[in-house]
PDB file of C-alpha atoms in Angstrom:
ATOM      1  CA  UNK A   3      -0.071   0.168  -0.093  1.00 34.00           C
ATOM      2  CA  UNK A   4       1.385   3.313  -0.872  1.00 38.00           C
ATOM      3  CA  UNK A   5       1.725   6.064   2.040  1.00 44.00           C
ATOM      4  CA  UNK A   6       0.227   9.053   1.573  1.00 52.00           C
ATOM      5  CA  UNK A   7       3.872  11.336   2.223  1.00 65.00           C
ATOM      6  CA  UNK A   8       4.130  14.004   4.700  1.00 90.00           C
ATOM      7  CA  UNK A   9       1.371  16.760   4.062  1.00 96.00           C
ATOM      8  CA  UNK A  10       0.211  20.071   5.013  1.00 98.00           C
ATOM      9  CA  UNK A  11      -3.033  19.142   6.671  1.00 98.00           C
ATOM     10  CA  UNK A  12      -5.676  21.990   7.555  1.00 98.00           C
ATOM     11  CA  UNK A  13      -8.981  20.905   9.315  1.00 98.00           C
ATOM     12  CA  UNK A  14     -12.365  22.300   8.579  1.00 98.00           C
ATOM     13  CA  UNK A  15     -14.506  21.993  11.443  1.00 98.00           C
ATOM     14  CA  UNK A  16     -13.505  22.230  15.322  1.00 97.00           C
ATOM     15  CA  UNK A  17     -16.101  19.481  16.653  1.00 96.00           C
ATOM     16  CA  UNK A  18     -15.406  16.431  18.121  1.00 96.00           C
ATOM     17  CA  UNK A  19     -13.848  15.011  15.130  1.00 98.00           C
ATOM     18  CA  UNK A  20     -11.879  17.196  13.302  1.00 98.00           C
ATOM     19  CA  UNK A  21      -9.343  18.086  15.982  1.00 98.00           C
ATOM     20  CA  UNK A  22      -8.847  14.440  16.810  1.00 98.00           C
ATOM     21  CA  UNK A  23      -8.437  13.455  13.247  1.00 98.00           C
ATOM     22  CA  UNK A  24      -5.713  16.499  13.238  1.00 98.00           C
ATOM     23  CA  UNK A  25      -4.107  15.187  16.166  1.00 98.00           C
ATOM     24  CA  UNK A  26      -3.847  11.346  14.772  1.00 98.00           C
ATOM     25  CA  UNK A  27      -2.514  12.976  11.612  1.00 98.00           C
ATOM     26  CA  UNK A  28       0.097  14.884  13.375  1.00 97.00           C
ATOM     27  CA  UNK A  29       1.275  12.130  15.745  1.00 97.00           C
ATOM     28  CA  UNK A  30       1.668  10.111  12.234  1.00 96.00           C
ATOM     29  CA  UNK A  31       4.279  12.736  11.113  1.00 96.00           C
ATOM     30  CA  UNK A  32       1.941  15.253   8.899  1.00 97.00           C
ATOM     31  CA  UNK A  33       2.471  18.940   9.665  1.00 97.00           C
ATOM     32  CA  UNK A  34      -1.159  20.633  10.869  1.00 98.00           C
ATOM     33  CA  UNK A  35      -1.734  24.140   9.056  1.00 98.00           C
ATOM     34  CA  UNK A  36      -4.661  25.576  10.805  1.00 98.00           C
ATOM     35  CA  UNK A  37      -8.360  24.808  11.894  1.00 98.00           C
ATOM     36  CA  UNK A  38     -11.635  26.764  11.742  1.00 98.00           C
ATOM     37  CA  UNK A  39     -13.292  28.541  14.493  1.00 97.00           C
ATOM     38  CA  UNK A  40     -15.450  26.229  16.826  1.00 93.00           C
ATOM     39  CA  UNK A  41     -17.574  26.529  19.568  1.00 90.00           C
ATOM     40  CA  UNK A  42     -15.696  25.071  22.299  1.00 94.00           C
ATOM     41  CA  UNK A  43     -12.171  26.582  21.988  1.00 94.00           C
ATOM     42  CA  UNK A  44     -10.644  25.195  25.267  1.00 95.00           C
ATOM     43  CA  UNK A  45     -11.120  21.568  24.060  1.00 95.00           C
ATOM     44  CA  UNK A  46      -9.568  22.173  20.693  1.00 96.00           C
ATOM     45  CA  UNK A  47      -6.752  24.068  22.121  1.00 96.00           C
ATOM     46  CA  UNK A  48      -6.139  21.004  24.453  1.00 96.00           C
ATOM     47  CA  UNK A  49      -5.943  18.372  21.603  1.00 97.00           C
ATOM     48  CA  UNK A  50      -4.535  20.836  19.042  1.00 97.00           C
ATOM     49  CA  UNK A  51      -1.933  23.372  21.217  1.00 97.00           C
ATOM     50  CA  UNK A  52      -1.305  26.404  19.561  1.00 97.00           C
ATOM     51  CA  UNK A  53      -2.586  25.741  16.088  1.00 98.00           C
ATOM     52  CA  UNK A  54      -3.568  28.741  14.192  1.00 97.00           C
ATOM     53  CA  UNK A  55      -7.817  29.503  13.802  1.00 97.00           C
ATOM     54  CA  UNK A  56      -8.432  30.793  10.690  1.00 98.00           C
ATOM     55  CA  UNK A  57     -11.611  31.029   8.249  1.00 97.00           C
ATOM     56  CA  UNK A  58     -11.969  28.115   5.723  1.00 98.00           C
ATOM     57  CA  UNK A  59     -10.797  30.206   2.855  1.00 98.00           C
ATOM     58  CA  UNK A  60      -7.524  30.396   4.573  1.00 98.00           C
ATOM     59  CA  UNK A  61      -7.189  26.826   5.780  1.00 98.00           C
ATOM     60  CA  UNK A  62      -7.750  25.543   2.188  1.00 98.00           C
ATOM     61  CA  UNK A  63      -4.944  27.952   0.865  1.00 97.00           C
ATOM     62  CA  UNK A  64      -2.512  26.731   3.410  1.00 97.00           C
ATOM     63  CA  UNK A  65      -3.231  22.823   2.936  1.00 98.00           C
ATOM     64  CA  UNK A  66      -2.572  20.018   0.884  1.00 98.00           C
ATOM     65  CA  UNK A  67      -4.702  17.872   2.758  1.00 98.00           C
ATOM     66  CA  UNK A  68      -8.275  19.529   3.951  1.00 98.00           C
ATOM     67  CA  UNK A  69      -9.529  17.441   6.690  1.00 98.00           C
ATOM     68  CA  UNK A  70     -13.913  18.693   6.304  1.00 98.00           C
ATOM     69  CA  UNK A  71     -15.234  17.292   9.422  1.00 98.00           C
ATOM     70  CA  UNK A  72     -18.626  19.373   9.768  1.00 98.00           C
ATOM     71  CA  UNK A  73     -22.209  18.144  10.219  1.00 97.00           C
ATOM     72  CA  UNK A  74     -23.817  16.195   7.650  1.00 97.00           C
ATOM     73  CA  UNK A  75     -26.294  18.847   6.712  1.00 97.00           C
ATOM     74  CA  UNK A  76     -23.356  21.403   6.315  1.00 98.00           C
ATOM     75  CA  UNK A  77     -20.959  19.345   3.903  1.00 98.00           C
ATOM     76  CA  UNK A  78     -22.713  19.928   0.322  1.00 98.00           C
ATOM     77  CA  UNK A  79     -23.080  23.811   0.663  1.00 98.00           C
ATOM     78  CA  UNK A  80     -19.550  24.029   2.221  1.00 98.00           C
ATOM     79  CA  UNK A  81     -18.060  22.192  -0.624  1.00 98.00           C
ATOM     80  CA  UNK A  82     -19.905  23.945  -3.088  1.00 98.00           C
ATOM     81  CA  UNK A  83     -19.576  27.116  -1.612  1.00 98.00           C
ATOM     82  CA  UNK A  84     -15.569  26.798  -1.469  1.00 98.00           C
ATOM     83  CA  UNK A  85     -15.665  25.862  -5.083  1.00 98.00           C
ATOM     84  CA  UNK A  86     -17.763  29.213  -6.473  1.00 98.00           C
ATOM     85  CA  UNK A  87     -15.034  31.192  -4.600  1.00 97.00           C
ATOM     86  CA  UNK A  88     -12.272  29.037  -6.268  1.00 97.00           C
ATOM     87  CA  UNK A  89     -10.680  27.651  -3.288  1.00 98.00           C
ATOM     88  CA  UNK A  90      -9.766  24.038  -4.267  1.00 98.00           C
ATOM     89  CA  UNK A  91      -6.920  23.715  -5.926  1.00 97.00           C
ATOM     90  CA  UNK A  92      -5.378  20.926  -8.469  1.00 98.00           C
ATOM     91  CA  UNK A  93      -3.999  17.988  -7.027  1.00 97.00           C
ATOM     92  CA  UNK A  94      -5.257  18.835  -3.382  1.00 98.00           C
ATOM     93  CA  UNK A  95      -6.367  16.099  -1.327  1.00 98.00           C
ATOM     94  CA  UNK A  96      -9.882  16.596   0.393  1.00 98.00           C
ATOM     95  CA  UNK A  97     -11.151  14.230   2.623  1.00 98.00           C
ATOM     96  CA  UNK A  98     -14.503  14.146   4.489  1.00 98.00           C
ATOM     97  CA  UNK A  99     -15.646  12.077   7.504  1.00 98.00           C
ATOM     98  CA  UNK A 100     -19.206  11.750   7.018  1.00 98.00           C
ATOM     99  CA  UNK A 101     -20.344   8.222   7.323  1.00 97.00           C
ATOM    100  CA  UNK A 102     -23.331   8.517   4.642  1.00 98.00           C
ATOM    101  CA  UNK A 103     -21.426  10.414   1.777  1.00 98.00           C
ATOM    102  CA  UNK A 104     -19.008   8.629  -0.517  1.00 98.00           C
ATOM    103  CA  UNK A 105     -16.816  11.167  -2.747  1.00 98.00           C
ATOM    104  CA  UNK A 106     -19.917  12.098  -5.106  1.00 98.00           C
ATOM    105  CA  UNK A 107     -20.615  15.239  -2.446  1.00 98.00           C
ATOM    106  CA  UNK A 108     -16.868  16.341  -3.462  1.00 98.00           C
ATOM    107  CA  UNK A 109     -17.853  16.829  -6.951  1.00 98.00           C
ATOM    108  CA  UNK A 110     -17.502  20.878  -7.006  1.00 98.00           C
ATOM    109  CA  UNK A 111     -13.657  20.507  -5.779  1.00 98.00           C
ATOM    110  CA  UNK A 112     -12.842  17.658  -7.940  1.00 98.00           C
ATOM    111  CA  UNK A 113     -14.103  19.525 -10.841  1.00 98.00           C
ATOM    112  CA  UNK A 114     -11.357  22.201 -10.221  1.00 98.00           C
ATOM    113  CA  UNK A 115      -8.920  19.446  -9.845  1.00 98.00           C
ATOM    114  CA  UNK A 116      -8.910  18.290  -6.133  1.00 98.00           C
ATOM    115  CA  UNK A 117      -8.751  14.687  -5.304  1.00 98.00           C
ATOM    116  CA  UNK A 118     -11.571  13.068  -3.186  1.00 98.00           C
ATOM    117  CA  UNK A 119     -11.555  10.766  -0.423  1.00 98.00           C
ATOM    118  CA  UNK A 120     -13.962   9.666   2.316  1.00 98.00           C
ATOM    119  CA  UNK A 121     -12.964   7.931   5.421  1.00 98.00           C
ATOM    120  CA  UNK A 122     -15.155   7.447   8.314  1.00 98.00           C
ATOM    121  CA  UNK A 123     -13.959   5.978  11.652  1.00 97.00           C
ATOM    122  CA  UNK A 124     -16.200   3.998  13.275  1.00 96.00           C
ATOM    123  CA  UNK A 125     -16.243   5.204  16.638  1.00 95.00           C
ATOM    124  CA  UNK A 126     -17.758   7.312  18.877  1.00 92.00           C
ATOM    125  CA  UNK A 127     -15.824  10.691  19.094  1.00 95.00           C
ATOM    126  CA  UNK A 128     -15.733  12.578  22.508  1.00 94.00           C
ATOM    127  CA  UNK A 129     -13.603  15.308  21.167  1.00 95.00           C
ATOM    128  CA  UNK A 130     -10.893  14.624  23.692  1.00 95.00           C
ATOM    129  CA  UNK A 131      -7.178  12.952  23.505  1.00 93.00           C
ATOM    130  CA  UNK A 132      -9.264   9.832  24.870  1.00 94.00           C
ATOM    131  CA  UNK A 133     -10.319   9.216  21.166  1.00 97.00           C
ATOM    132  CA  UNK A 134      -7.100   8.360  19.848  1.00 97.00           C
ATOM    133  CA  UNK A 135      -6.682   5.136  21.899  1.00 95.00           C
ATOM    134  CA  UNK A 136     -10.081   4.413  20.392  1.00 94.00           C
ATOM    135  CA  UNK A 137      -8.734   4.812  16.927  1.00 97.00           C
ATOM    136  CA  UNK A 138      -6.240   2.583  17.255  1.00 94.00           C
ATOM    137  CA  UNK A 139      -8.789  -0.252  17.849  1.00 88.00           C
ATOM    138  CA  UNK A 140     -11.218   0.778  15.374  1.00 95.00           C
ATOM    139  CA  UNK A 141     -12.301   0.341  11.460  1.00 96.00           C
ATOM    140  CA  UNK A 142     -12.689   3.180   9.259  1.00 98.00           C
ATOM    141  CA  UNK A 143     -14.925   2.930   6.075  1.00 98.00           C
ATOM    142  CA  UNK A 144     -13.156   4.112   2.959  1.00 98.00           C
ATOM    143  CA  UNK A 145     -14.381   5.427  -0.117  1.00 98.00           C
ATOM    144  CA  UNK A 146     -12.532   6.956  -3.230  1.00 98.00           C
ATOM    145  CA  UNK A 147     -11.795   6.902  -6.739  1.00 98.00           C
ATOM    146  CA  UNK A 148      -9.615   3.541  -7.760  1.00 98.00           C
ATOM    147  CA  UNK A 149      -6.845   5.287  -8.523  1.00 97.00           C
ATOM    148  CA  UNK A 150      -6.400   7.298  -5.516  1.00 98.00           C
ATOM    149  CA  UNK A 151      -7.871   4.485  -2.995  1.00 98.00           C
ATOM    150  CA  UNK A 152      -4.385   3.496  -1.852  1.00 97.00           C
ATOM    151  CA  UNK A 153      -4.212   7.111  -0.382  1.00 97.00           C
ATOM    152  CA  UNK A 154      -7.418   7.041   1.407  1.00 98.00           C
ATOM    153  CA  UNK A 155      -6.616   3.621   2.782  1.00 98.00           C
ATOM    154  CA  UNK A 156      -3.005   5.128   3.800  1.00 97.00           C
ATOM    155  CA  UNK A 157      -4.715   7.846   5.503  1.00 98.00           C
ATOM    156  CA  UNK A 158      -6.834   5.422   7.326  1.00 98.00           C
ATOM    157  CA  UNK A 159      -3.910   3.451   8.833  1.00 97.00           C
ATOM    158  CA  UNK A 160      -1.875   6.531   9.775  1.00 97.00           C
ATOM    159  CA  UNK A 161      -5.169   7.597  12.096  1.00 97.00           C
ATOM    160  CA  UNK A 162      -4.937   3.941  13.488  1.00 97.00           C
ATOM    161  CA  UNK A 163      -7.507   2.213  11.913  1.00 97.00           C
ATOM    162  CA  UNK A 164      -7.936  -0.735   9.753  1.00 97.00           C
ATOM    163  CA  UNK A 165      -9.542   0.303   6.416  1.00 98.00           C
ATOM    164  CA  UNK A 166     -12.571  -1.280   5.267  1.00 98.00           C
ATOM    165  CA  UNK A 167     -13.414  -0.218   1.336  1.00 98.00           C
ATOM    166  CA  UNK A 168     -17.156   0.689   0.714  1.00 98.00           C
ATOM    167  CA  UNK A 169     -18.485   1.381  -2.439  1.00 98.00           C
ATOM    168  CA  UNK A 170     -19.820   4.898  -3.428  1.00 98.00           C
ATOM    169  CA  UNK A 171     -23.545   3.328  -3.744  1.00 97.00           C
ATOM    170  CA  UNK A 172     -23.236   1.413  -0.556  1.00 98.00           C
ATOM    171  CA  UNK A 173     -22.558   4.416   1.863  1.00 98.00           C
ATOM    172  CA  UNK A 174     -26.420   5.285   2.593  1.00 97.00           C
ATOM    173  CA  UNK A 175     -26.777   1.509   3.724  1.00 97.00           C
ATOM    174  CA  UNK A 176     -23.303   1.844   5.664  1.00 97.00           C
ATOM    175  CA  UNK A 177     -24.396   4.963   7.342  1.00 97.00           C
ATOM    176  CA  UNK A 178     -27.657   3.376   8.655  1.00 96.00           C
ATOM    177  CA  UNK A 179     -25.997   0.444  10.161  1.00 94.00           C
ATOM    178  CA  UNK A 180     -23.702   2.980  11.890  1.00 94.00           C
ATOM    179  CA  UNK A 181     -26.781   5.017  13.199  1.00 92.00           C
ATOM    180  CA  UNK A 182     -28.713   2.065  14.378  1.00 91.00           C
ATOM    181  CA  UNK A 183     -25.505   0.423  16.367  1.00 87.00           C
ATOM    182  CA  UNK A 184     -25.308   4.104  18.008  1.00 85.00           C
ATOM    183  CA  UNK A 185     -28.793   5.301  18.386  1.00 82.00           C
ATOM    184  CA  UNK A 186     -30.163   2.159  19.340  1.00 77.00           C
ATOM    185  CA  UNK A 187     -27.851   1.501  21.731  1.00 80.00           C
ATOM    186  CA  UNK A 188     -27.792   4.970  23.865  1.00 82.00           C
ATOM    187  CA  UNK A 189     -31.704   4.848  23.833  1.00 86.00           C
ATOM    188  CA  UNK A 190     -31.703   0.891  25.136  1.00 87.00           C
ATOM    189  CA  UNK A 191     -29.142   1.872  27.875  1.00 86.00           C
ATOM    190  CA  UNK A 192     -30.983   4.777  29.007  1.00 89.00           C
ATOM    191  CA  UNK A 193     -34.252   3.478  29.256  1.00 89.00           C
ATOM    192  CA  UNK A 194     -32.715   0.289  31.166  1.00 89.00           C
ATOM    193  CA  UNK A 195     -30.994   2.851  33.570  1.00 88.00           C
ATOM    194  CA  UNK A 196     -34.280   4.830  34.114  1.00 93.00           C
ATOM    195  CA  UNK A 197     -36.301   1.808  35.117  1.00 91.00           C
ATOM    196  CA  UNK A 198     -33.195   0.479  37.402  1.00 89.00           C
ATOM    197  CA  UNK A 199     -33.444   3.999  39.091  1.00 91.00           C
ATOM    198  CA  UNK A 200     -36.923   3.730  39.424  1.00 94.00           C
ATOM    199  CA  UNK A 201     -36.467   0.454  41.394  1.00 93.00           C
ATOM    200  CA  UNK A 202     -33.771   1.758  43.762  1.00 93.00           C
ATOM    201  CA  UNK A 203     -30.608   1.006  42.215  1.00 91.00           C
ATOM    202  CA  UNK A 204     -28.557   4.298  42.912  1.00 92.00           C
ATOM    203  CA  UNK A 205     -26.313   4.437  40.217  1.00 92.00           C
ATOM    204  CA  UNK A 206     -27.485   2.592  37.197  1.00 90.00           C
ATOM    205  CA  UNK A 207     -25.076   3.261  34.667  1.00 88.00           C
ATOM    206  CA  UNK A 208     -22.280   1.569  36.835  1.00 90.00           C
ATOM    207  CA  UNK A 209     -24.682  -1.473  37.973  1.00 87.00           C
ATOM    208  CA  UNK A 210     -25.157  -2.015  33.804  1.00 85.00           C
ATOM    209  CA  UNK A 211     -21.397  -1.417  32.691  1.00 81.00           C
ATOM    210  CA  UNK A 212     -20.356  -5.266  32.953  1.00 85.00           C
ATOM    211  CA  UNK A 213     -23.755  -6.638  31.812  1.00 83.00           C
ATOM    212  CA  UNK A 214     -23.827  -4.027  28.710  1.00 78.00           C
ATOM    213  CA  UNK A 215     -20.201  -4.953  27.923  1.00 75.00           C
ATOM    214  CA  UNK A 216     -20.693  -8.429  28.300  1.00 83.00           C
ATOM    215  CA  UNK A 217     -23.681  -8.922  26.045  1.00 79.00           C
ATOM    216  CA  UNK A 218     -22.542  -6.274  23.600  1.00 76.00           C
ATOM    217  CA  UNK A 219     -18.892  -8.224  23.435  1.00 78.00           C
ATOM    218  CA  UNK A 220     -21.311 -11.644  22.856  1.00 83.00           C
ATOM    219  CA  UNK A 221     -23.368 -10.346  19.990  1.00 80.00           C
ATOM    220  CA  UNK A 222     -20.271  -8.876  18.230  1.00 78.00           C
ATOM    221  CA  UNK A 223     -18.383 -12.201  18.367  1.00 84.00           C
ATOM    222  CA  UNK A 224     -21.709 -13.825  16.992  1.00 84.00           C
ATOM    223  CA  UNK A 225     -22.078 -11.331  14.245  1.00 81.00           C
ATOM    224  CA  UNK A 226     -18.065 -11.854  13.196  1.00 76.00           C
ATOM    225  CA  UNK A 227     -18.719 -15.313  13.100  1.00 67.00           C
ATOM    226  CA  UNK A 228     -20.229 -17.459   9.964  1.00 50.00           C
ATOM    227  CA  UNK A 229     -22.746 -19.149  11.857  1.00 47.00           C
ATOM    228  CA  UNK A 230     -24.417 -17.694  14.876  1.00 44.00           C
ATOM    229  CA  UNK A 231     -26.488 -19.389  17.245  1.00 44.00           C
ATOM    230  CA  UNK A 232     -28.459 -18.529  19.781  1.00 42.00           C
ATOM    231  CA  UNK A 233     -27.763 -15.922  22.062  1.00 43.00           C
ATOM    232  CA  UNK A 234     -26.149 -16.618  25.286  1.00 39.00           C
ATOM    233  CA  UNK A 235     -27.764 -16.307  28.545  1.00 42.00           C
ATOM    234  CA  UNK A 236     -27.444 -13.156  30.559  1.00 36.00           C
ATOM    235  CA  UNK A 237     -30.038 -13.034  33.366  1.00 36.00           C
ATOM    236  CA  UNK A 238     -31.383 -16.386  33.306  1.00 37.00           C
ATOM    237  CA  UNK A 239     -28.541 -18.580  33.397  1.00 31.00           C
TER     238      UNK A 239
END
């Protein structure tokens, strides 16, 4: 697999994902150029101390690789708006982290000669340095044109992830699977905790921890095996 090389990396999006991606790439030897402003300056400073904070146009101008980590609904307009300003540069790498989009959403940048990459690390980001440890045990969905797919895979590896190629047309189904795993898990745990609290359990989160983790581990093991059998007993063993 070819390596992505040492790049000047700019980050558009100072939420939970962008700063962590930047920190991981910096740890792999890339040089960070700048990040756009965010609502939580202290958290970003803790993850990326001293990194210049600039507007999106200047971040793109300074960077060989631009990480775009913005909310799903904002991504198309952001890419198109920067294209209208002529910001994207020929040969520049643009990588977004959204689960649902492939590289089609980057078409306005591609039309100006930029190289489109879609890499979604499958972790629940907290926006703190703890995420860097999670990345080392995670997978990342990778989508890119065939000629540059090795670059996307190499960047996923440099994040600490195992890359898994997802076809452009399969990104919506992939995103739905990710959403089910995250949102359903949160809602079920919250519902169970409320019931236990009502039953007099003072710290339901701690009480459920071992049970939930072991149940999920069993379910994941079964999902990874070719012939999953009946689910393991938990409460009535």
